[in-house]
Coordinates of C-alpha atoms (C1' of nucleotides) in Angstrom, one line a residue:
Chain V
X604 CA -151.1 104.4 -90.5
X605 CA -151.8 108.1 -89.8
X606 CA -151.9 109.3 -86.3
X607 CA -148.7 107.3 -85.1
X608 CA -146.7 107.8 -88.0
X609 CA -147.3 111.4 -88.3
X610 CA -146.2 111.6 -84.6
X611 CA -142.9 109.9 -85.7
X612 CA -141.9 112.3 -88.3
X613 CA -143.4 115.2 -86.6
X614 CA -140.0 116.6 -86.1
X615 CA -139.5 116.8 -89.7
X616 CA -142.7 118.2 -90.9
X617 CA -143.6 120.3 -87.9
X618 CA -143.5 123.4 -89.9
X619 CA -146.1 122.0 -92.3
X620 CA -149.7 122.8 -92.0
X621 CA -152.1 120.0 -91.3
X622 CA -154.0 120.6 -94.4
X623 CA -150.9 120.5 -96.5
X624 CA -149.7 117.4 -94.9
X625 CA -153.0 115.7 -95.3
X626 CA -152.8 116.3 -99.1
X627 CA -149.4 114.9 -99.3
X628 CA -150.4 111.8 -97.3
X629 CA -152.8 111.2 -100.1
X630 CA -150.2 110.5 -102.5
X631 CA -147.7 108.7 -100.2
X632 CA -147.2 104.8 -99.9
X633 CA -146.4 103.4 -96.9
X634 CA -143.6 100.7 -97.1
X635 CA -141.9 98.4 -94.8
X636 CA -138.9 96.7 -95.8
X637 CA -136.8 93.7 -95.0
X638 CA -133.2 94.0 -94.0
X639 CA -131.0 94.0 -97.2
X640 CA -133.4 95.6 -99.4
X641 CA -132.1 98.2 -102.0
X642 CA -134.2 101.1 -102.1
X643 CA -132.5 102.9 -105.0
X644 CA -129.3 102.8 -106.9
X645 CA -126.8 105.2 -108.2
X646 CA -127.6 107.0 -111.2
X647 CA -131.4 106.7 -110.8
X648 CA -133.5 109.4 -110.8
X649 CA -135.7 109.8 -107.6
X650 CA -139.1 108.8 -108.3
X651 CA -140.3 109.5 -104.7
X652 CA -138.9 111.5 -101.6
X653 CA -138.3 108.7 -99.1
X654 CA -139.1 109.5 -95.6
X655 CA -137.4 107.2 -92.9
X656 CA -139.9 106.6 -90.3
X657 CA -138.3 103.8 -88.4
X658 CA -135.0 101.9 -88.8
X659 CA -132.1 103.0 -90.8
X660 CA -130.4 103.2 -94.3
X661 CA -127.1 102.8 -95.5
X662 CA -126.1 105.2 -98.3
X663 CA -123.0 103.6 -100.4
X664 CA -121.1 105.1 -103.1
X665 CA -119.6 102.7 -105.7
X666 CA -116.9 102.9 -108.4
X667 CA -117.3 101.0 -111.3
X668 CA -117.8 97.5 -110.4
X669 CA -115.0 97.9 -108.1
X670 CA -115.3 98.9 -104.5
X671 CA -118.3 100.1 -102.5
X672 CA -117.9 102.2 -99.5
X673 CA -120.3 103.5 -96.9
X674 CA -120.7 107.2 -97.1
X675 CA -123.5 107.9 -95.0
X676 CA -126.1 106.5 -92.6
X677 CA -129.8 107.9 -92.1
X678 CA -131.5 107.2 -89.2
X679 CA -135.1 107.5 -88.4
X680 CA -136.8 110.0 -88.5
X681 CA -135.3 111.6 -91.6
X682 CA -135.7 112.6 -95.0
X683 CA -133.5 110.4 -97.3
X684 CA -131.3 112.6 -99.6
X685 CA -133.8 115.3 -100.2
X686 CA -130.8 116.9 -102.3
X687 CA -131.4 114.6 -105.0
X688 CA -135.0 114.9 -104.9
X689 CA -135.4 118.8 -104.8
X690 CA -132.7 119.1 -107.5
X691 CA -134.3 116.3 -109.5
X692 CA -130.7 114.8 -110.1
X693 CA -129.6 111.3 -110.2
X694 CA -128.9 109.7 -106.9
X695 CA -125.1 109.5 -106.4
X696 CA -125.4 106.8 -103.9
X697 CA -127.1 103.4 -103.3
X698 CA -129.6 103.0 -100.5
X699 CA -129.8 99.7 -98.4
X700 CA -131.5 99.1 -95.5
X701 CA -129.5 97.3 -92.9
X702 CA -132.4 96.5 -91.0
X703 CA -136.2 96.2 -91.2
X704 CA -137.1 99.7 -91.7
X705 CA -140.4 101.7 -92.2
X706 CA -140.6 104.2 -94.7
X707 CA -143.1 106.6 -96.8
X708 CA -142.7 107.0 -100.4
X709 CA -143.9 110.6 -101.6
X710 CA -144.0 111.0 -105.2
X711 CA -141.1 113.4 -106.2
X712 CA -143.4 115.9 -108.1
X713 CA -145.8 116.2 -105.5
X714 CA -143.3 116.5 -102.8
X715 CA -141.4 119.4 -104.6
X716 CA -144.8 121.0 -105.2
X717 CA -145.6 120.7 -101.7
X718 CA -142.4 122.1 -100.6
X719 CA -143.0 124.8 -103.0
X720 CA -146.2 125.7 -101.8
X721 CA -145.9 125.4 -98.2
X722 CA -143.5 127.7 -96.5
X723 CA -143.4 125.4 -93.4
X724 CA -142.5 122.2 -95.3
X725 CA -139.7 124.3 -97.2
X726 CA -138.1 125.4 -93.7
X727 CA -138.2 121.7 -92.6
X728 CA -136.6 120.5 -96.0
X729 CA -134.1 123.4 -95.5
X730 CA -132.9 122.3 -92.0
X731 CA -132.8 118.8 -93.0
X732 CA -130.3 119.8 -96.1
X733 CA -128.3 122.1 -93.9
X734 CA -127.9 119.3 -91.3
X735 CA -127.0 116.6 -93.7
X736 CA -124.4 119.2 -95.7
X737 CA -122.8 119.8 -92.2
X738 CA -122.2 116.1 -91.7
X739 CA -120.7 115.8 -95.0
X740 CA -118.4 118.9 -94.4
X741 CA -117.3 116.9 -91.2
X742 CA -116.7 113.7 -93.0
X743 CA -114.7 115.5 -95.6
X744 CA -112.6 117.1 -92.9
X745 CA -112.2 114.0 -91.1
X746 CA -110.9 112.2 -94.0
X747 CA -108.5 114.9 -94.7
X748 CA -107.2 115.7 -91.4
X749 CA -107.4 112.6 -89.2
X750 CA -105.4 109.4 -89.3
X751 CA -107.2 106.3 -89.5
X752 CA -106.8 105.2 -86.1
X753 CA -107.7 108.8 -85.0
X754 CA -111.0 108.2 -87.0
X755 CA -111.5 104.9 -85.3
X756 CA -110.9 106.3 -81.7
X757 CA -113.4 109.4 -82.3
X758 CA -115.7 106.9 -84.0
X759 CA -116.0 104.7 -81.0
X760 CA -116.2 107.8 -78.5
X761 CA -119.1 109.4 -80.5
X762 CA -120.8 106.2 -81.1
X763 CA -120.8 105.2 -77.3
X764 CA -122.1 108.8 -76.6
X765 CA -124.9 108.2 -79.0
X766 CA -125.8 105.1 -77.3
X767 CA -125.6 106.6 -74.0
X768 CA -123.3 103.9 -72.8
X769 CA -120.0 105.8 -71.8
X770 CA -118.2 102.6 -71.0
X771 CA -118.9 100.7 -74.5
X772 CA -119.9 101.0 -77.9
X773 CA -121.9 98.6 -79.8
X774 CA -120.9 98.5 -83.5
X775 CA -124.0 98.8 -85.5
X776 CA -122.9 96.9 -88.6
X777 CA -120.5 94.5 -89.9
X778 CA -116.9 95.9 -89.1
X779 CA -115.9 95.9 -92.8
X780 CA -118.8 98.3 -93.6
X781 CA -117.7 100.6 -90.7
X782 CA -114.2 100.3 -92.1
X783 CA -115.6 101.6 -95.4
X784 CA -117.5 104.3 -93.6
X785 CA -114.0 105.5 -92.1
X786 CA -112.4 105.3 -95.3
X787 CA -110.2 102.4 -94.7
X788 CA -110.3 98.5 -95.1
X789 CA -111.4 96.0 -92.9
X790 CA -107.7 94.7 -92.0
X791 CA -106.6 98.2 -91.2
X792 CA -109.9 98.7 -89.0
X793 CA -109.0 95.7 -87.2
X794 CA -105.4 96.8 -86.7
X795 CA -106.6 100.0 -85.5
X796 CA -108.7 98.7 -82.9
X797 CA -105.8 96.4 -81.5
X798 CA -103.7 99.4 -81.7
X799 CA -105.9 101.3 -79.5
X800 CA -106.1 98.5 -76.6
X801 CA -103.1 100.1 -74.8
X802 CA -105.3 103.2 -74.7
X803 CA -108.0 101.5 -72.7
X804 CA -109.8 99.7 -75.4
X805 CA -111.2 96.0 -75.3
X806 CA -112.4 94.4 -78.5
X807 CA -115.3 91.8 -77.5
X808 CA -117.1 90.9 -80.9
X809 CA -119.4 93.6 -81.8
X810 CA -119.0 95.4 -78.4
X811 CA -116.0 97.4 -77.8
X812 CA -115.3 98.2 -74.2
X813 CA -114.1 101.8 -73.5
X814 CA -111.9 101.3 -70.2
X815 CA -110.6 104.6 -70.0
X816 CA -112.3 107.5 -71.8
X817 CA -109.7 110.1 -71.4
X818 CA -107.0 108.2 -72.6
X819 CA -108.7 107.2 -75.7
X820 CA -109.7 110.9 -76.2
X821 CA -106.1 111.7 -75.6
X822 CA -105.0 109.5 -78.4
X823 CA -107.8 110.2 -80.8
X824 CA -108.1 113.9 -80.5
X825 CA -111.5 114.4 -81.2
X826 CA -112.4 117.7 -82.5
X827 CA -116.0 119.4 -81.9
X828 CA -115.7 120.8 -85.4
X829 CA -114.7 117.7 -87.0
X830 CA -116.6 114.8 -84.9
X831 CA -120.2 114.3 -84.7
X832 CA -122.0 116.8 -82.4
X833 CA -125.5 116.1 -81.1
X834 CA -126.4 119.4 -82.6
X835 CA -125.9 118.3 -86.1
X836 CA -126.8 114.6 -85.7
X837 CA -130.2 114.3 -84.3
X838 CA -133.0 115.9 -86.4
X839 CA -134.7 116.5 -83.3
X840 CA -132.0 119.0 -82.0
X841 CA -133.6 122.3 -81.4
X842 CA -132.7 124.2 -84.6
X843 CA -133.5 127.8 -85.0
X844 CA -134.9 127.2 -88.5
X845 CA -137.6 125.0 -87.4
X846 CA -139.0 127.3 -84.9
X847 CA -138.9 130.3 -87.1
X848 CA -142.9 131.0 -87.1
X849 CA -143.7 127.4 -87.2
X850 CA -146.3 125.9 -85.1
X851 CA -145.9 122.6 -83.7
X852 CA -147.9 119.8 -85.6
X853 CA -148.2 117.4 -82.8
X854 CA -147.6 117.8 -79.1
X855 CA -145.6 114.6 -78.1
X856 CA -148.5 113.7 -75.6
Chain P
X1118 CA -125.0 149.2 -106.0
X1119 CA -128.7 148.1 -106.7
X1120 CA -129.4 147.2 -110.5
X1121 CA -126.0 145.4 -111.7
X1122 CA -125.4 143.7 -108.1
X1123 CA -128.9 142.3 -108.2
X1124 CA -128.6 141.2 -111.9
X1125 CA -125.3 139.3 -111.0
X1126 CA -127.1 137.4 -108.3
X1127 CA -130.4 137.2 -109.8
X1128 CA -129.8 133.4 -110.4
X1129 CA -129.9 132.8 -106.9
X1130 CA -132.8 135.0 -105.7
X1131 CA -134.8 134.4 -108.7
X1132 CA -137.6 133.0 -107.0
X1133 CA -138.1 136.0 -104.6
X1134 CA -140.4 138.8 -104.9
X1135 CA -139.2 142.2 -105.6
X1136 CA -140.7 143.5 -102.2
X1137 CA -139.0 141.0 -100.2
X1138 CA -135.7 141.6 -102.1
X1139 CA -136.0 145.4 -101.5
X1140 CA -136.4 144.8 -97.7
X1141 CA -133.5 142.6 -97.4
X1142 CA -131.0 144.7 -99.2
X1143 CA -132.0 147.5 -96.9
X1144 CA -130.2 145.3 -94.1
X1145 CA -127.4 144.6 -96.5
X1146 CA -124.0 145.5 -96.7
X1147 CA -121.9 145.6 -99.8
X1148 CA -118.5 144.7 -99.0
X1149 CA -115.6 144.5 -101.4
X1150 CA -112.3 142.7 -100.0
X1151 CA -108.8 142.1 -101.0
X1152 CA -107.1 138.9 -101.9
X1153 CA -106.2 137.3 -98.6
X1154 CA -108.9 138.6 -96.4
X1155 CA -110.4 136.1 -94.2
X1156 CA -114.0 136.5 -93.8
X1157 CA -114.8 134.3 -90.8
X1158 CA -113.1 131.6 -88.8
X1159 CA -114.0 128.0 -87.8
X1160 CA -116.2 127.9 -84.6
X1161 CA -117.5 131.3 -85.2
X1162 CA -121.3 132.0 -85.3
X1163 CA -122.6 133.3 -88.4
X1164 CA -123.5 137.1 -88.0
X1165 CA -124.4 137.4 -91.9
X1166 CA -125.5 135.3 -95.0
X1167 CA -122.8 136.2 -97.3
X1168 CA -123.6 136.3 -100.8
X1169 CA -120.7 136.0 -103.2
X1170 CA -121.5 138.3 -106.0
X1171 CA -118.0 138.4 -107.7
X1172 CA -114.8 136.6 -107.3
X1173 CA -114.3 133.3 -105.0
X1174 CA -113.9 132.2 -101.7
X1175 CA -111.6 129.3 -100.3
X1176 CA -113.3 127.3 -97.2
X1177 CA -110.6 125.7 -95.2
X1178 CA -110.8 123.2 -92.5
X1179 CA -108.3 123.4 -89.6
X1180 CA -107.2 120.9 -87.0
X1181 CA -106.0 122.2 -83.9
X1182 CA -103.0 124.5 -84.8
X1183 CA -101.7 121.8 -87.1
X1184 CA -102.7 121.5 -90.7
X1185 CA -105.0 123.5 -92.8
X1186 CA -106.8 121.9 -95.7
X1187 CA -109.0 123.3 -98.6
X1188 CA -112.4 121.7 -98.4
X1189 CA -114.4 123.7 -100.9
X1190 CA -114.3 126.5 -103.2
X1191 CA -117.3 128.8 -103.7
X1192 CA -117.5 130.6 -107.0
X1193 CA -119.7 133.6 -107.8
X1194 CA -122.6 133.9 -107.8
X1195 CA -123.4 131.9 -104.8
X1196 CA -124.3 131.9 -101.2
X1197 CA -121.6 131.1 -98.7
X1198 CA -122.4 128.3 -96.5
X1199 CA -126.1 128.7 -95.9
X1200 CA -126.0 125.8 -94.2
X1201 CA -124.5 127.3 -91.2
X1202 CA -126.5 130.4 -91.4
X1203 CA -129.8 128.6 -91.5
X1204 CA -129.1 126.3 -89.0
X1205 CA -127.6 129.1 -86.8
X1206 CA -124.5 126.9 -85.8
X1207 CA -121.0 127.4 -85.7
X1208 CA -118.9 127.5 -89.1
X1209 CA -117.1 124.3 -89.5
X1210 CA -114.6 125.8 -92.1
X1211 CA -112.7 129.3 -92.3
X1212 CA -113.4 131.2 -95.4
X1213 CA -110.7 133.2 -97.1
X1214 CA -110.7 135.4 -100.5
X1215 CA -107.7 134.1 -102.9
X1216 CA -108.6 137.2 -105.0
X1217 CA -110.5 140.5 -104.9
X1218 CA -114.1 139.7 -104.2
X1219 CA -117.3 141.3 -104.2
X1220 CA -119.8 140.6 -101.4
X1221 CA -123.3 141.2 -100.0
X1222 CA -123.6 140.9 -96.4
X1223 CA -127.0 140.3 -95.0
X1224 CA -127.6 140.2 -91.5
X1225 CA -128.2 136.4 -90.4
X1226 CA -131.4 137.0 -88.6
X1227 CA -132.9 139.3 -91.1
X1228 CA -132.0 136.5 -93.8
X1229 CA -133.7 133.7 -91.9
X1230 CA -136.7 135.7 -91.6
X1231 CA -136.8 136.6 -95.3
X1232 CA -136.4 132.9 -96.1
X1233 CA -139.2 132.0 -93.9
X1234 CA -141.7 134.7 -95.1
X1235 CA -140.8 134.4 -98.9
X1236 CA -141.3 130.9 -100.4
X1237 CA -139.6 131.9 -103.6
X1238 CA -136.4 132.5 -101.7
X1239 CA -136.9 129.5 -99.6
X1240 CA -136.7 127.6 -102.9
X1241 CA -133.4 129.2 -103.8
X1242 CA -131.9 128.3 -100.5
X1243 CA -133.0 125.0 -101.0
X1244 CA -131.4 124.5 -104.5
X1245 CA -128.2 125.9 -103.4
X1246 CA -128.1 123.8 -100.3
X1247 CA -128.8 120.7 -102.5
X1248 CA -126.2 121.5 -105.0
X1249 CA -123.6 122.2 -102.2
X1250 CA -124.5 118.9 -100.5
X1251 CA -124.1 116.9 -103.6
X1252 CA -120.8 118.4 -104.2
X1253 CA -119.6 117.1 -100.8
X1254 CA -120.9 113.9 -101.3
X1255 CA -119.0 113.5 -104.5
X1256 CA -115.8 114.7 -102.7
X1257 CA -116.4 112.3 -100.0
X1258 CA -116.7 109.3 -102.6
X1259 CA -113.5 110.7 -104.2
X1260 CA -111.5 110.6 -101.2
X1261 CA -112.7 107.2 -100.5
X1262 CA -112.8 105.5 -103.8
X1263 CA -110.1 107.1 -105.8
X1264 CA -106.3 107.0 -105.6
X1265 CA -104.4 110.3 -105.4
X1266 CA -103.3 110.2 -109.0
X1267 CA -106.8 109.4 -110.3
X1268 CA -108.1 112.7 -108.2
X1269 CA -105.4 114.8 -109.9
X1270 CA -106.1 113.4 -113.3
X1271 CA -109.9 113.9 -112.9
X1272 CA -109.2 117.1 -111.3
X1273 CA -107.2 118.6 -114.5
X1274 CA -109.9 117.0 -116.6
X1275 CA -112.7 118.9 -114.9
X1276 CA -110.7 122.1 -114.6
X1277 CA -110.0 122.1 -118.4
X1278 CA -113.8 121.5 -119.0
X1279 CA -114.8 124.3 -116.9
X1280 CA -112.3 126.6 -118.2
X1281 CA -113.5 125.9 -121.8
X1282 CA -110.0 125.0 -122.9
X1283 CA -109.8 121.3 -123.7
X1284 CA -105.8 121.1 -124.5
X1285 CA -105.0 122.6 -121.0
X1286 CA -105.8 123.3 -117.5
X1287 CA -104.8 126.6 -115.6
X1288 CA -104.3 126.1 -111.9
X1289 CA -106.5 128.7 -110.4
X1290 CA -104.0 128.5 -106.9
X1291 CA -101.0 127.6 -105.7
X1292 CA -100.2 124.0 -106.0
X1293 CA -100.1 123.2 -102.4
X1294 CA -103.4 124.5 -101.9
X1295 CA -104.9 122.4 -104.8
X1296 CA -103.0 119.4 -103.1
X1297 CA -104.9 119.9 -99.9
X1298 CA -108.1 120.2 -101.8
X1299 CA -107.5 117.0 -103.3
X1300 CA -106.4 115.5 -99.9
X1301 CA -102.6 115.1 -100.2
X1302 CA -99.5 116.8 -99.6
X1303 CA -97.8 119.3 -102.1
X1304 CA -94.9 116.6 -102.6
X1305 CA -97.4 114.0 -103.6
X1306 CA -99.1 116.1 -105.9
X1307 CA -96.2 117.1 -107.7
X1308 CA -95.0 113.7 -108.1
X1309 CA -98.7 113.0 -109.2
X1310 CA -98.4 115.3 -112.2
X1311 CA -95.0 114.1 -112.9
X1312 CA -96.4 110.5 -113.2
X1313 CA -99.0 111.6 -115.5
X1314 CA -96.5 113.0 -117.9
X1315 CA -96.3 109.6 -119.8
X1316 CA -100.3 109.9 -120.1
X1317 CA -100.0 113.0 -122.1
X1318 CA -99.5 115.7 -119.6
X1319 CA -96.9 118.4 -119.6
X1320 CA -96.5 120.8 -116.7
X1321 CA -95.6 124.4 -117.6
X1322 CA -95.8 126.4 -114.3
X1323 CA -99.5 127.0 -113.5
X1324 CA -100.6 125.7 -116.7
X1325 CA -101.1 121.9 -117.5
X1326 CA -101.1 121.0 -121.1
X1327 CA -103.3 118.1 -121.7
X1328 CA -102.0 116.7 -124.7
X1329 CA -103.9 113.4 -125.1
X1330 CA -107.2 113.6 -123.2
X1331 CA -108.4 110.0 -123.9
X1332 CA -105.3 108.6 -122.6
X1333 CA -105.5 110.9 -119.5
X1334 CA -109.2 109.8 -119.0
X1335 CA -108.0 106.1 -119.3
X1336 CA -105.6 106.5 -116.6
X1337 CA -107.8 108.8 -114.1
X1338 CA -110.8 106.9 -114.8
X1339 CA -113.4 109.9 -114.3
X1340 CA -116.8 108.7 -113.1
X1341 CA -119.6 110.8 -113.8
X1342 CA -121.2 110.1 -110.2
X1343 CA -117.9 111.3 -108.8
X1344 CA -116.2 114.1 -110.5
X1345 CA -117.8 117.3 -111.1
X1346 CA -120.6 117.6 -113.2
X1347 CA -121.9 120.8 -115.0
X1348 CA -125.3 120.4 -113.6
X1349 CA -124.1 120.5 -109.9
X1350 CA -121.5 122.8 -110.2
X1351 CA -122.7 126.1 -111.5
X1352 CA -125.7 127.8 -109.5
X1353 CA -127.0 128.7 -113.3
X1354 CA -127.7 125.0 -114.2
X1355 CA -131.3 124.8 -114.8
X1356 CA -132.7 123.5 -111.9
X1357 CA -136.5 122.2 -111.4
X1358 CA -136.5 123.6 -107.9
X1359 CA -136.2 127.3 -109.1
X1360 CA -138.6 127.4 -111.8
X1361 CA -141.5 125.9 -109.9
X1362 CA -143.8 129.0 -109.7
X1363 CA -141.3 131.5 -109.3
X1364 CA -141.5 134.8 -111.2
X1365 CA -138.2 136.2 -112.4
X1366 CA -137.3 139.3 -110.3
X1367 CA -135.7 141.2 -112.9
X1368 CA -135.6 141.5 -116.5
X1369 CA -132.1 141.2 -117.8
X1370 CA -132.5 144.7 -119.3
Chain J
dG486 C1' -76.0 142.9 -110.3
dC487 C1' -76.9 140.1 -105.7
dA488 C1' -79.4 138.4 -101.9
dT489 C1' -83.7 137.0 -100.2
dC490 C1' -87.8 135.0 -99.9
dG491 C1' -91.8 131.8 -101.7
dC492 C1' -93.1 128.3 -103.9
dC493 C1' -92.1 124.1 -106.3
dT494 C1' -89.5 120.1 -107.3
dT495 C1' -86.4 116.2 -106.5
dG496 C1' -84.5 112.8 -103.8
dA497 C1' -83.9 109.7 -99.8
dT498 C1' -86.1 107.4 -96.3
dG499 C1' -89.8 105.6 -93.4
dC500 C1' -94.2 104.5 -92.1
dA501 C1' -99.2 103.7 -92.6
dG502 C1' -102.2 101.4 -94.6
dG503 C1' -103.5 98.5 -98.6
dT504 C1' -103.2 93.8 -100.6
dC505 C1' -102.8 88.7 -100.4
dA506 C1' -102.9 84.6 -98.0
dA507 C1' -103.9 81.8 -94.3
dT508 C1' -106.2 80.8 -90.3
dG509 C1' -109.9 81.3 -86.6
dC510 C1' -114.2 81.7 -85.0
dC511 C1' -118.9 81.2 -85.1
dG512 C1' -123.5 80.1 -86.7
dC513 C1' -125.9 77.4 -89.5
dG514 C1' -128.0 73.5 -91.8
dC515 C1' -127.8 68.8 -92.4
Chain Y
dG1129 C1' -121.8 65.0 -84.3
dC1130 C1' -119.8 67.2 -89.3
dG1131 C1' -119.0 70.4 -93.0
dC1132 C1' -119.7 74.7 -94.9
dG1133 C1' -120.2 79.7 -95.5
dG1134 C1' -119.6 84.3 -93.9
dC1135 C1' -116.7 87.5 -91.1
dA1136 C1' -113.0 88.7 -88.3
dT1137 C1' -108.3 88.3 -87.3
dT1138 C1' -103.3 87.7 -88.0
dG1139 C1' -99.2 87.5 -90.4
dA1140 C1' -96.2 88.8 -94.6
dC1141 C1' -95.4 91.5 -97.9
dC1142 C1' -95.3 95.6 -100.6
dT1143 C1' -96.7 100.1 -102.2
dG1144 C1' -98.5 104.7 -101.9
dC1145 C1' -98.0 108.4 -100.0
dA1146 C1' -95.8 111.3 -96.0
dT1147 C1' -92.0 113.0 -94.0
dC1148 C1' -87.5 115.1 -94.0
dA1149 C1' -84.0 117.5 -96.4
dA1150 C1' -81.8 119.6 -100.3
dG1151 C1' -81.8 122.2 -104.1
dG1152 C1' -83.8 125.0 -108.1
dC1153 C1' -86.7 128.6 -110.0
dG1154 C1' -88.8 133.2 -110.2
dA1155 C1' -90.1 137.4 -108.3
dT1156 C1' -88.7 141.2 -105.7
dG1157 C1' -86.1 144.5 -103.1
dC1158 C1' -81.9 146.8 -102.6

DNA sequence: GCATCGCCTTGATGCAGGTCAATGCCGCGC
DNA sequence: GCGCGGCATTGACCTGCATCAAGGCGATGC
């Protein structure tokens, strides 16, 4: 696996020395999972630091045997909840792969030791934790400050931007999952979409056409301090913490 | 300030070397603030890593000029949003001191450099970031999975536990602030309290008497993976990440 | 004492969004 | 073709919570 996988995750580990990474890789299991695979459940203690190399993971929160809501989505390349691994605390979420994904499993103890031993790796973990924390803060603000319809509108705006298609947004999952991510029911999500049609929206299955971006923005009132920002969203955003004294591991040829 | 202040925050920095800390302290401003002081506003870039030595800070999220909601409370000793400082990104929240508080202001650049240079300090930052991240995850789960009344009940249960008074909970702030922290209006909070009286609750101003803890728990359905856990809540919780190869900085003379 | 101001509570009302149920659509297997 | 199962939509209904408005209570000042 070595060369190509390392390149894929180099943005995560660019602060770590090659020697350290080699040592870590020896205690690493490469893993490919099919759609629907559950990586771990709520309340379990982390056995591995999972590194998402390709694909994505959905993180669900569950209440009793009742409902189950999407709290967060992890997109490659990223670390999967380093907060649980580093604090050796039970997972608060369940992780499921919505698509075929490619993972590295690093023994939790080995990972913690490597982070303690290798300052560059610690920097990378800090950057990841900080980014993920800020995403959660944005979500909390969104849930407390925006209406359902606003959240839907902002979600679509952000989605189309992330997908590089200003005129449309392709919903990445079933609508009921997106609804739970946005803190509402599928029915409310459906109605919110319908209510946004006057604002220049057309629903065509999983594809939402955005006919008038400005009008949608006027209704949804996106806020740069709430709704996703490129800076916080991708691990490849240029982040000062990574450049501080860290030599790049790989050139992206 | 040196000796006593360092003792107060030793749990945060116990991984850092004395030499490093001394260097950092030279670029540190000690600061005492009166109730109501705003430490920083949303959208500002962090100039300092603020260390909360004594007291507490409320972190508010604001939407336009409209509403303002409490997202998080930081209690001493703790770092104030290291996620913003480490990623050198704009604050997503405003910080206000509800009580007289005691702070250290460490220049942001100096702090980032110290974290990069000092593995023990990096470990401490990781532990703090991980704890704060998990708190936000709990909050998101709470907002999406629990009803208003449940959140109020669980809040009171956790509060009384944290205060060491199983029979009562003393509300730390004005009720409208707690309401916004729980994601509801003051009126709804008031009514939620009233609706819990049949479950053995008595409201006496800022003090809420819990006459029947079991009955309250039956109604509020607290979940250990949602509602505050001692482990994630205090920075003094024994956390593996801190003990990994870290020499204690100060003897507690 | 009284007036005032914050904060809280209570009530009346309305709406957003949840719940329940029926229907539609689509893909899949037979 | 048909039936079936999963998902989405739509409608009817209801409820939880927000909103608006009034009043109470306590602290403070004069």
